[in-house]
Amino acid sequence: DVHLVESGGGLVKPGESLRLSCVASGFTFISYSMNWVRQSPGRGLEWVSSISSGSDNLKYADSVKGRFTISRDNDKNSLFLQMDSLRAEDTAVYYCARRRSDITGWYEFDNWGQGTLVTVSS
Amino acid sequence: EVVMAQSPATLSASPGEGATLSCRASQSVGSKLAWYQQKFGQAPRLLIYGASTRATGIPARFSGSGSGTEFTLTISGLQSEDFAVYYCQQYNRWPLTFGGGTKVEIK
């Protein structure tokens, strides 16, 4: 079974930093692109960032570009999201999600973690 | 960016009834559309990709159709476990975008 377990969430003040982690198991991590998707309390889903299997292709939502950095360690089956200059509007549950297939142009998420809550408040 | 609009916001139905959920894209996304189900306190679950292909393990009562800008998720014979929020997502263009969701509630 595929398992994705996020950690690192918490309560921080505006302007502070946080690093999220996601540990994967049950599949060949190095073969999959990975992603972060967030969901604000009571709101819908927002894609945040994506990283290719070899870390050579990174993408970010405009709302986090320049503040968030996605990375991965294939030796440790781990995905990371470094979040700097946090704002109140970054408050959300952050999900780690696996891209279903590396077929060009197909970018749906077939496995998700349970999420980690990030709260940005003074 | 491609804006995804879902309707209705809330759909009330009884177990055993059918449900039809709509998703409209602000520009053509071809067949690059997925549907997800999210139950309270849980992560989303992939139901449909490529507009009409059921994901692994998804029951046949879930079906997707459409292309371009108009898409439909049909649930034939609602079961108790189907009452949840459903989201569509386009992946034809970056940034990837989701609709605002349709809540399917028990009438």
Tab-separated table of N, CA, C and O in Angstrom, chain B residues 12-97:
chain	number	residue	atom	x	y	z
B	12	SER	N	-28.723	17.976	-2.721
B	12	SER	CA	-29.390	17.134	-1.729
B	12	SER	C	-30.065	15.970	-2.434
B	12	SER	O	-30.833	16.177	-3.377
B	13	ALA	N	-29.784	14.782	-1.972
B	13	ALA	CA	-30.347	13.594	-2.606
B	13	ALA	C	-30.513	12.494	-1.564
B	13	ALA	O	-29.886	12.523	-0.499
B	14	SER	N	-31.346	11.546	-1.911
B	14	SER	CA	-31.588	10.412	-1.015
B	14	SER	C	-30.772	9.211	-1.457
B	14	SER	O	-30.462	9.070	-2.650
B	15	PRO	N	-30.412	8.354	-0.519
B	15	PRO	CA	-29.724	7.116	-0.917
B	15	PRO	C	-30.519	6.372	-1.970
B	15	PRO	O	-31.745	6.286	-1.904
B	16	GLY	N	-29.799	5.876	-2.976
B	16	GLY	CA	-30.442	5.170	-4.070
B	16	GLY	C	-30.714	6.052	-5.279
B	16	GLY	O	-30.859	5.536	-6.405
B	17	GLU	N	-30.795	7.343	-5.043
B	17	GLU	CA	-31.026	8.255	-6.161
B	17	GLU	C	-29.724	8.475	-6.932
B	17	GLU	O	-28.628	8.166	-6.466
B	18	GLY	N	-29.874	9.034	-8.123
B	18	GLY	CA	-28.722	9.419	-8.907
B	18	GLY	C	-28.338	10.869	-8.636
B	18	GLY	O	-29.151	11.651	-8.144
B	19	ALA	N	-27.105	11.216	-8.952
B	19	ALA	CA	-26.629	12.586	-8.775
B	19	ALA	C	-25.771	12.982	-9.966
B	19	ALA	O	-24.965	12.170	-10.451
B	20	THR	N	-25.984	14.197	-10.422
B	20	THR	CA	-25.213	14.724	-11.547
B	20	THR	C	-24.535	16.017	-11.123
B	20	THR	O	-25.212	16.983	-10.750
B	21	LEU	N	-23.218	16.026	-11.177
B	21	LEU	CA	-22.420	17.174	-10.776
B	21	LEU	C	-21.752	17.755	-12.013
B	21	LEU	O	-21.292	17.013	-12.885
B	22	SER	N	-21.687	19.072	-12.064
B	22	SER	CA	-21.129	19.745	-13.236
B	22	SER	C	-19.856	20.502	-12.899
B	22	SER	O	-19.692	21.014	-11.784
B	23	CYS	N	-19.002	20.589	-13.896
B	23	CYS	CA	-17.747	21.323	-13.774
B	23	CYS	C	-17.515	22.024	-15.107
B	23	CYS	O	-17.585	21.400	-16.168
B	24	ARG	N	-17.262	23.323	-15.034
B	24	ARG	CA	-17.057	24.099	-16.245
B	24	ARG	C	-15.703	24.799	-16.168
B	24	ARG	O	-15.377	25.409	-15.147
B	25	ALA	N	-14.943	24.724	-17.250
B	25	ALA	CA	-13.640	25.374	-17.321
B	25	ALA	C	-13.742	26.679	-18.096
B	25	ALA	O	-14.529	26.780	-19.050
B	26	SER	N	-12.957	27.669	-17.695
B	26	SER	CA	-13.005	28.980	-18.337
B	26	SER	C	-12.383	28.967	-19.736
B	26	SER	O	-12.594	29.896	-20.516
B	27	GLN	N	-11.626	27.937	-20.042
B	27	GLN	CA	-11.113	27.706	-21.389
B	27	GLN	C	-10.953	26.206	-21.573
B	27	GLN	O	-10.966	25.458	-20.601
B	28	SER	N	-10.801	25.782	-22.801
B	28	SER	CA	-10.761	24.357	-23.065
B	28	SER	C	-9.593	23.684	-22.345
B	28	SER	O	-8.462	24.178	-22.366
B	29	VAL	N	-9.884	22.557	-21.713
B	29	VAL	CA	-8.843	21.747	-21.087
B	29	VAL	C	-8.766	20.376	-21.743
B	29	VAL	O	-8.128	19.458	-21.222
B	30	GLY	N	-9.416	20.231	-22.899
B	30	GLY	CA	-9.417	18.946	-23.585
B	30	GLY	C	-10.077	17.894	-22.701
B	30	GLY	O	-11.188	18.079	-22.226
B	31	SER	N	-9.352	16.810	-22.461
B	31	SER	CA	-9.844	15.767	-21.546
B	31	SER	C	-9.009	15.706	-20.284
B	31	SER	O	-9.054	14.724	-19.542
B	32	LYS	N	-8.240	16.755	-20.050
B	32	LYS	CA	-7.319	16.770	-18.911
B	32	LYS	C	-8.063	17.225	-17.637
B	32	LYS	O	-7.830	18.313	-17.090
B	33	LEU	N	-8.964	16.374	-17.215
B	33	LEU	CA	-9.789	16.700	-16.064
B	33	LEU	C	-9.908	15.511	-15.136
B	33	LEU	O	-10.090	14.375	-15.582
B	34	ALA	N	-9.808	15.781	-13.857
B	34	ALA	CA	-9.940	14.748	-12.829
B	34	ALA	C	-11.040	15.144	-11.848
B	34	ALA	O	-11.336	16.329	-11.666
B	35	TRP	N	-11.613	14.120	-11.236
B	35	TRP	CA	-12.595	14.309	-10.168
B	35	TRP	C	-12.073	13.644	-8.904
B	35	TRP	O	-11.502	12.551	-8.941
B	36	TYR	N	-12.314	14.312	-7.766
B	36	TYR	CA	-11.907	13.795	-6.466
B	36	TYR	C	-13.108	13.816	-5.517
B	36	TYR	O	-13.988	14.671	-5.616
B	37	GLN	N	-13.076	12.904	-4.582
B	37	GLN	CA	-14.051	12.861	-3.502
B	37	GLN	C	-13.329	13.146	-2.195
B	37	GLN	O	-12.245	12.606	-1.963
B	38	GLN	N	-13.913	13.992	-1.367
B	38	GLN	CA	-13.320	14.246	-0.063
B	38	GLN	C	-14.387	14.137	1.019
B	38	GLN	O	-15.375	14.856	0.999
B	39	LYS	N	-14.157	13.245	1.959
B	39	LYS	CA	-15.029	13.123	3.116
B	39	LYS	C	-14.470	13.961	4.245
B	39	LYS	O	-13.282	14.266	4.273
B	40	PHE	N	-15.340	14.291	5.184
B	40	PHE	CA	-14.956	15.186	6.265
B	40	PHE	C	-13.756	14.639	7.030
B	40	PHE	O	-13.748	13.488	7.459
B	41	GLY	N	-12.743	15.470	7.170
B	41	GLY	CA	-11.568	15.091	7.935
B	41	GLY	C	-10.617	14.155	7.214
B	41	GLY	O	-9.654	13.664	7.817
B	42	GLN	N	-10.864	13.915	5.936
B	42	GLN	CA	-10.013	13.010	5.172
B	42	GLN	C	-9.367	13.735	3.991
B	42	GLN	O	-9.789	14.819	3.600
B	43	ALA	N	-8.365	13.108	3.456
B	43	ALA	CA	-7.727	13.630	2.247
B	43	ALA	C	-8.602	13.339	1.032
B	43	ALA	O	-9.434	12.429	1.061
B	44	PRO	N	-8.435	14.090	-0.034
B	44	PRO	CA	-9.165	13.780	-1.269
B	44	PRO	C	-8.766	12.417	-1.814
B	44	PRO	O	-7.662	11.928	-1.563
B	45	ARG	N	-9.686	11.824	-2.570
B	45	ARG	CA	-9.446	10.531	-3.218
B	45	ARG	C	-9.740	10.692	-4.695
B	45	ARG	O	-10.813	11.209	-5.066
B	46	LEU	N	-8.821	10.241	-5.527
B	46	LEU	CA	-9.006	10.332	-6.974
B	46	LEU	C	-10.096	9.358	-7.421
B	46	LEU	O	-10.040	8.160	-7.126
B	47	LEU	N	-11.090	9.895	-8.137
B	47	LEU	CA	-12.168	9.068	-8.674
B	47	LEU	C	-12.004	8.817	-10.167
B	47	LEU	O	-12.117	7.696	-10.646
B	48	ILE	N	-11.812	9.895	-10.889
B	48	ILE	CA	-11.836	9.892	-12.353
B	48	ILE	C	-10.662	10.710	-12.866
B	48	ILE	O	-10.348	11.767	-12.303
B	49	TYR	N	-9.998	10.256	-13.927
B	49	TYR	CA	-9.011	11.058	-14.615
B	49	TYR	C	-9.230	10.938	-16.111
B	49	TYR	O	-9.962	10.054	-16.569
B	50	GLY	N	-8.624	11.825	-16.871
B	50	GLY	CA	-8.870	11.828	-18.302
B	50	GLY	C	-10.341	12.032	-18.624
B	50	GLY	O	-10.827	11.536	-19.645
B	51	ALA	N	-11.033	12.728	-17.740
B	51	ALA	CA	-12.458	13.070	-17.860
B	51	ALA	C	-13.403	11.886	-17.681
B	51	ALA	O	-14.538	12.079	-17.231
B	52	SER	N	-12.942	10.667	-18.010
B	52	SER	CA	-13.897	9.555	-17.995
B	52	SER	C	-13.327	8.224	-17.531
B	52	SER	O	-14.063	7.229	-17.499
B	53	THR	N	-12.073	8.161	-17.172
B	53	THR	CA	-11.453	6.904	-16.754
B	53	THR	C	-11.504	6.775	-15.238
B	53	THR	O	-10.984	7.646	-14.523
B	54	ARG	N	-12.122	5.703	-14.761
B	54	ARG	CA	-12.160	5.499	-13.317
B	54	ARG	C	-10.792	5.098	-12.791
B	54	ARG	O	-10.094	4.287	-13.384
B	55	ALA	N	-10.436	5.686	-11.654
B	55	ALA	CA	-9.178	5.333	-11.008
B	55	ALA	C	-9.292	3.926	-10.405
B	55	ALA	O	-10.385	3.373	-10.276
B	56	THR	N	-8.175	3.390	-10.026
B	56	THR	CA	-8.114	2.037	-9.475
B	56	THR	C	-9.028	1.903	-8.263
B	56	THR	O	-8.978	2.726	-7.336
B	57	GLY	N	-9.881	0.895	-8.297
B	57	GLY	CA	-10.726	0.597	-7.150
B	57	GLY	C	-11.988	1.419	-7.037
B	57	GLY	O	-12.741	1.251	-6.068
B	58	ILE	N	-12.257	2.277	-7.981
B	58	ILE	CA	-13.453	3.117	-7.922
B	58	ILE	C	-14.650	2.353	-8.486
B	58	ILE	O	-14.574	1.833	-9.598
B	59	PRO	N	-15.753	2.320	-7.742
B	59	PRO	CA	-16.925	1.560	-8.205
B	59	PRO	C	-17.502	2.097	-9.509
B	59	PRO	O	-17.391	3.288	-9.818
B	60	ALA	N	-18.154	1.209	-10.230
B	60	ALA	CA	-18.697	1.554	-11.548
B	60	ALA	C	-19.855	2.543	-11.477
B	60	ALA	O	-20.236	3.120	-12.508
B	61	ARG	N	-20.416	2.770	-10.292
B	61	ARG	CA	-21.503	3.746	-10.191
B	61	ARG	C	-21.016	5.177	-10.396
B	61	ARG	O	-21.815	6.090	-10.604
B	62	PHE	N	-19.712	5.373	-10.359
B	62	PHE	CA	-19.131	6.681	-10.647
B	62	PHE	C	-18.721	6.724	-12.121
B	62	PHE	O	-17.967	5.863	-12.582
B	63	SER	N	-19.212	7.718	-12.832
B	63	SER	CA	-18.812	7.867	-14.219
B	63	SER	C	-18.606	9.336	-14.547
B	63	SER	O	-19.277	10.213	-14.010
B	64	GLY	N	-17.645	9.574	-15.434
B	64	GLY	CA	-17.335	10.939	-15.848
B	64	GLY	C	-17.499	11.081	-17.342
B	64	GLY	O	-17.285	10.133	-18.099
B	65	SER	N	-17.867	12.280	-17.752
B	65	SER	CA	-18.021	12.538	-19.175
B	65	SER	C	-17.693	13.999	-19.455
B	65	SER	O	-17.559	14.810	-18.536
B	66	GLY	N	-17.582	14.302	-20.747
B	66	GLY	CA	-17.337	15.669	-21.160
B	66	GLY	C	-15.958	15.864	-21.754
B	66	GLY	O	-15.083	14.992	-21.669
B	67	SER	N	-15.780	17.014	-22.370
B	67	SER	CA	-14.482	17.424	-22.903
B	67	SER	C	-14.554	18.906	-23.211
B	67	SER	O	-15.652	19.483	-23.299
B	68	GLY	N	-13.388	19.496	-23.376
B	68	GLY	CA	-13.366	20.926	-23.666
B	68	GLY	C	-13.593	21.760	-22.428
B	68	GLY	O	-12.681	21.904	-21.603
B	69	THR	N	-14.794	22.294	-22.276
B	69	THR	CA	-15.084	23.149	-21.121
B	69	THR	C	-16.197	22.626	-20.225
B	69	THR	O	-16.418	23.186	-19.152
B	70	GLU	N	-16.906	21.603	-20.642
B	70	GLU	CA	-18.057	21.119	-19.878
B	70	GLU	C	-17.865	19.652	-19.486
B	70	GLU	O	-17.670	18.791	-20.358
B	71	PHE	N	-17.971	19.390	-18.196
B	71	PHE	CA	-17.733	18.055	-17.671
B	71	PHE	C	-18.819	17.680	-16.668
B	71	PHE	O	-19.390	18.555	-16.005
B	72	THR	N	-19.048	16.390	-16.561
B	72	THR	CA	-20.070	15.886	-15.645
B	72	THR	C	-19.550	14.668	-14.905
B	72	THR	O	-18.910	13.794	-15.497
B	73	LEU	N	-19.841	14.641	-13.609
B	73	LEU	CA	-19.632	13.443	-12.797
B	73	LEU	C	-21.016	12.924	-12.427
B	73	LEU	O	-21.827	13.670	-11.873
B	74	THR	N	-21.265	11.676	-12.753
B	74	THR	CA	-22.556	11.067	-12.448
B	74	THR	C	-22.357	9.941	-11.440
B	74	THR	O	-21.467	9.108	-11.602
B	75	ILE	N	-23.178	9.966	-10.409
B	75	ILE	CA	-23.182	8.888	-9.427
B	75	ILE	C	-24.522	8.187	-9.556
B	75	ILE	O	-25.576	8.804	-9.320
B	76	SER	N	-24.486	6.921	-9.937
B	76	SER	CA	-25.726	6.170	-10.169
B	76	SER	C	-26.058	5.367	-8.924
B	76	SER	O	-25.354	4.425	-8.587
B	77	GLY	N	-27.121	5.755	-8.251
B	77	GLY	CA	-27.508	5.022	-7.055
B	77	GLY	C	-26.628	5.361	-5.867
B	77	GLY	O	-25.742	4.599	-5.493
B	78	LEU	N	-26.876	6.535	-5.285
B	78	LEU	CA	-26.053	7.000	-4.166
B	78	LEU	C	-26.084	6.011	-3.009
B	78	LEU	O	-27.147	5.540	-2.598
B	79	GLN	N	-24.903	5.747	-2.483
B	79	GLN	CA	-24.789	4.940	-1.278
B	79	GLN	C	-24.353	5.847	-0.130
B	79	GLN	O	-23.854	6.951	-0.355
B	80	SER	N	-24.532	5.377	1.067
B	80	SER	CA	-24.284	6.226	2.242
B	80	SER	C	-22.865	6.790	2.241
B	80	SER	O	-22.640	7.916	2.658
B	81	GLU	N	-21.924	5.996	1.748
B	81	GLU	CA	-20.524	6.444	1.771
B	81	GLU	C	-20.207	7.466	0.683
B	81	GLU	O	-19.098	7.981	0.631
B	82	ASP	N	-21.181	7.764	-0.187
B	82	ASP	CA	-20.934	8.712	-1.279
B	82	ASP	C	-21.235	10.156	-0.879
B	82	ASP	O	-20.936	11.078	-1.650
B	83	PHE	N	-21.829	10.351	0.288
B	83	PHE	CA	-22.147	11.721	0.706
B	83	PHE	C	-20.851	12.380	1.177
B	83	PHE	O	-20.252	11.987	2.177
B	84	ALA	N	-20.435	13.378	0.408
B	84	ALA	CA	-19.094	13.951	0.553
B	84	ALA	C	-19.027	15.201	-0.317
B	84	ALA	O	-20.026	15.615	-0.911
B	85	VAL	N	-17.842	15.774	-0.395
B	85	VAL	CA	-17.599	16.911	-1.288
B	85	VAL	C	-16.791	16.416	-2.480
B	85	VAL	O	-15.851	15.619	-2.310
B	86	TYR	N	-17.151	16.890	-3.659
B	86	TYR	CA	-16.502	16.463	-4.889
B	86	TYR	C	-15.859	17.665	-5.573
B	86	TYR	O	-16.475	18.728	-5.689
B	87	TYR	N	-14.626	17.474	-6.001
B	87	TYR	CA	-13.869	18.530	-6.661
B	87	TYR	C	-13.433	18.079	-8.047
B	87	TYR	O	-13.069	16.918	-8.243
B	88	CYS	N	-13.456	19.011	-8.990
B	88	CYS	CA	-12.829	18.754	-10.273
B	88	CYS	C	-11.489	19.490	-10.318
B	88	CYS	O	-11.276	20.458	-9.578
B	89	GLN	N	-10.597	19.017	-11.151
B	89	GLN	CA	-9.255	19.597	-11.300
B	89	GLN	C	-8.842	19.501	-12.758
B	89	GLN	O	-8.968	18.437	-13.366
B	90	GLN	N	-8.326	20.614	-13.286
B	90	GLN	CA	-7.806	20.569	-14.650
B	90	GLN	C	-6.286	20.474	-14.605
B	90	GLN	O	-5.632	21.039	-13.706
B	91	TYR	N	-5.741	19.761	-15.565
B	91	TYR	CA	-4.282	19.680	-15.654
B	91	TYR	C	-3.819	19.870	-17.097
B	91	TYR	O	-2.814	19.310	-17.526
B	92	ASN	N	-4.580	20.691	-17.815
B	92	ASN	CA	-4.170	21.014	-19.174
B	92	ASN	C	-3.153	22.152	-19.218
B	92	ASN	O	-2.307	22.220	-20.115
B	93	ARG	N	-3.257	23.050	-18.246
B	93	ARG	CA	-2.358	24.199	-18.196
B	93	ARG	C	-1.921	24.436	-16.757
B	93	ARG	O	-2.671	24.208	-15.817
B	94	TRP	N	-0.684	24.968	-16.619
B	94	TRP	CA	-0.228	25.429	-15.325
B	94	TRP	C	-0.722	26.861	-15.104
B	94	TRP	O	-0.765	27.648	-16.049
B	95	PRO	N	-1.106	27.209	-13.877
B	95	PRO	CA	-1.107	26.356	-12.702
B	95	PRO	C	-2.270	25.368	-12.719
B	95	PRO	O	-3.334	25.647	-13.279
B	96	LEU	N	-2.061	24.241	-12.097
B	96	LEU	CA	-3.139	23.283	-11.918
B	96	LEU	C	-4.196	23.936	-11.039
B	96	LEU	O	-3.871	24.589	-10.045
B	97	THR	N	-5.454	23.766	-11.413
B	97	THR	CA	-6.509	24.442	-10.662
B	97	THR	C	-7.669	23.501	-10.368
B	97	THR	O	-7.970	22.597	-11.155
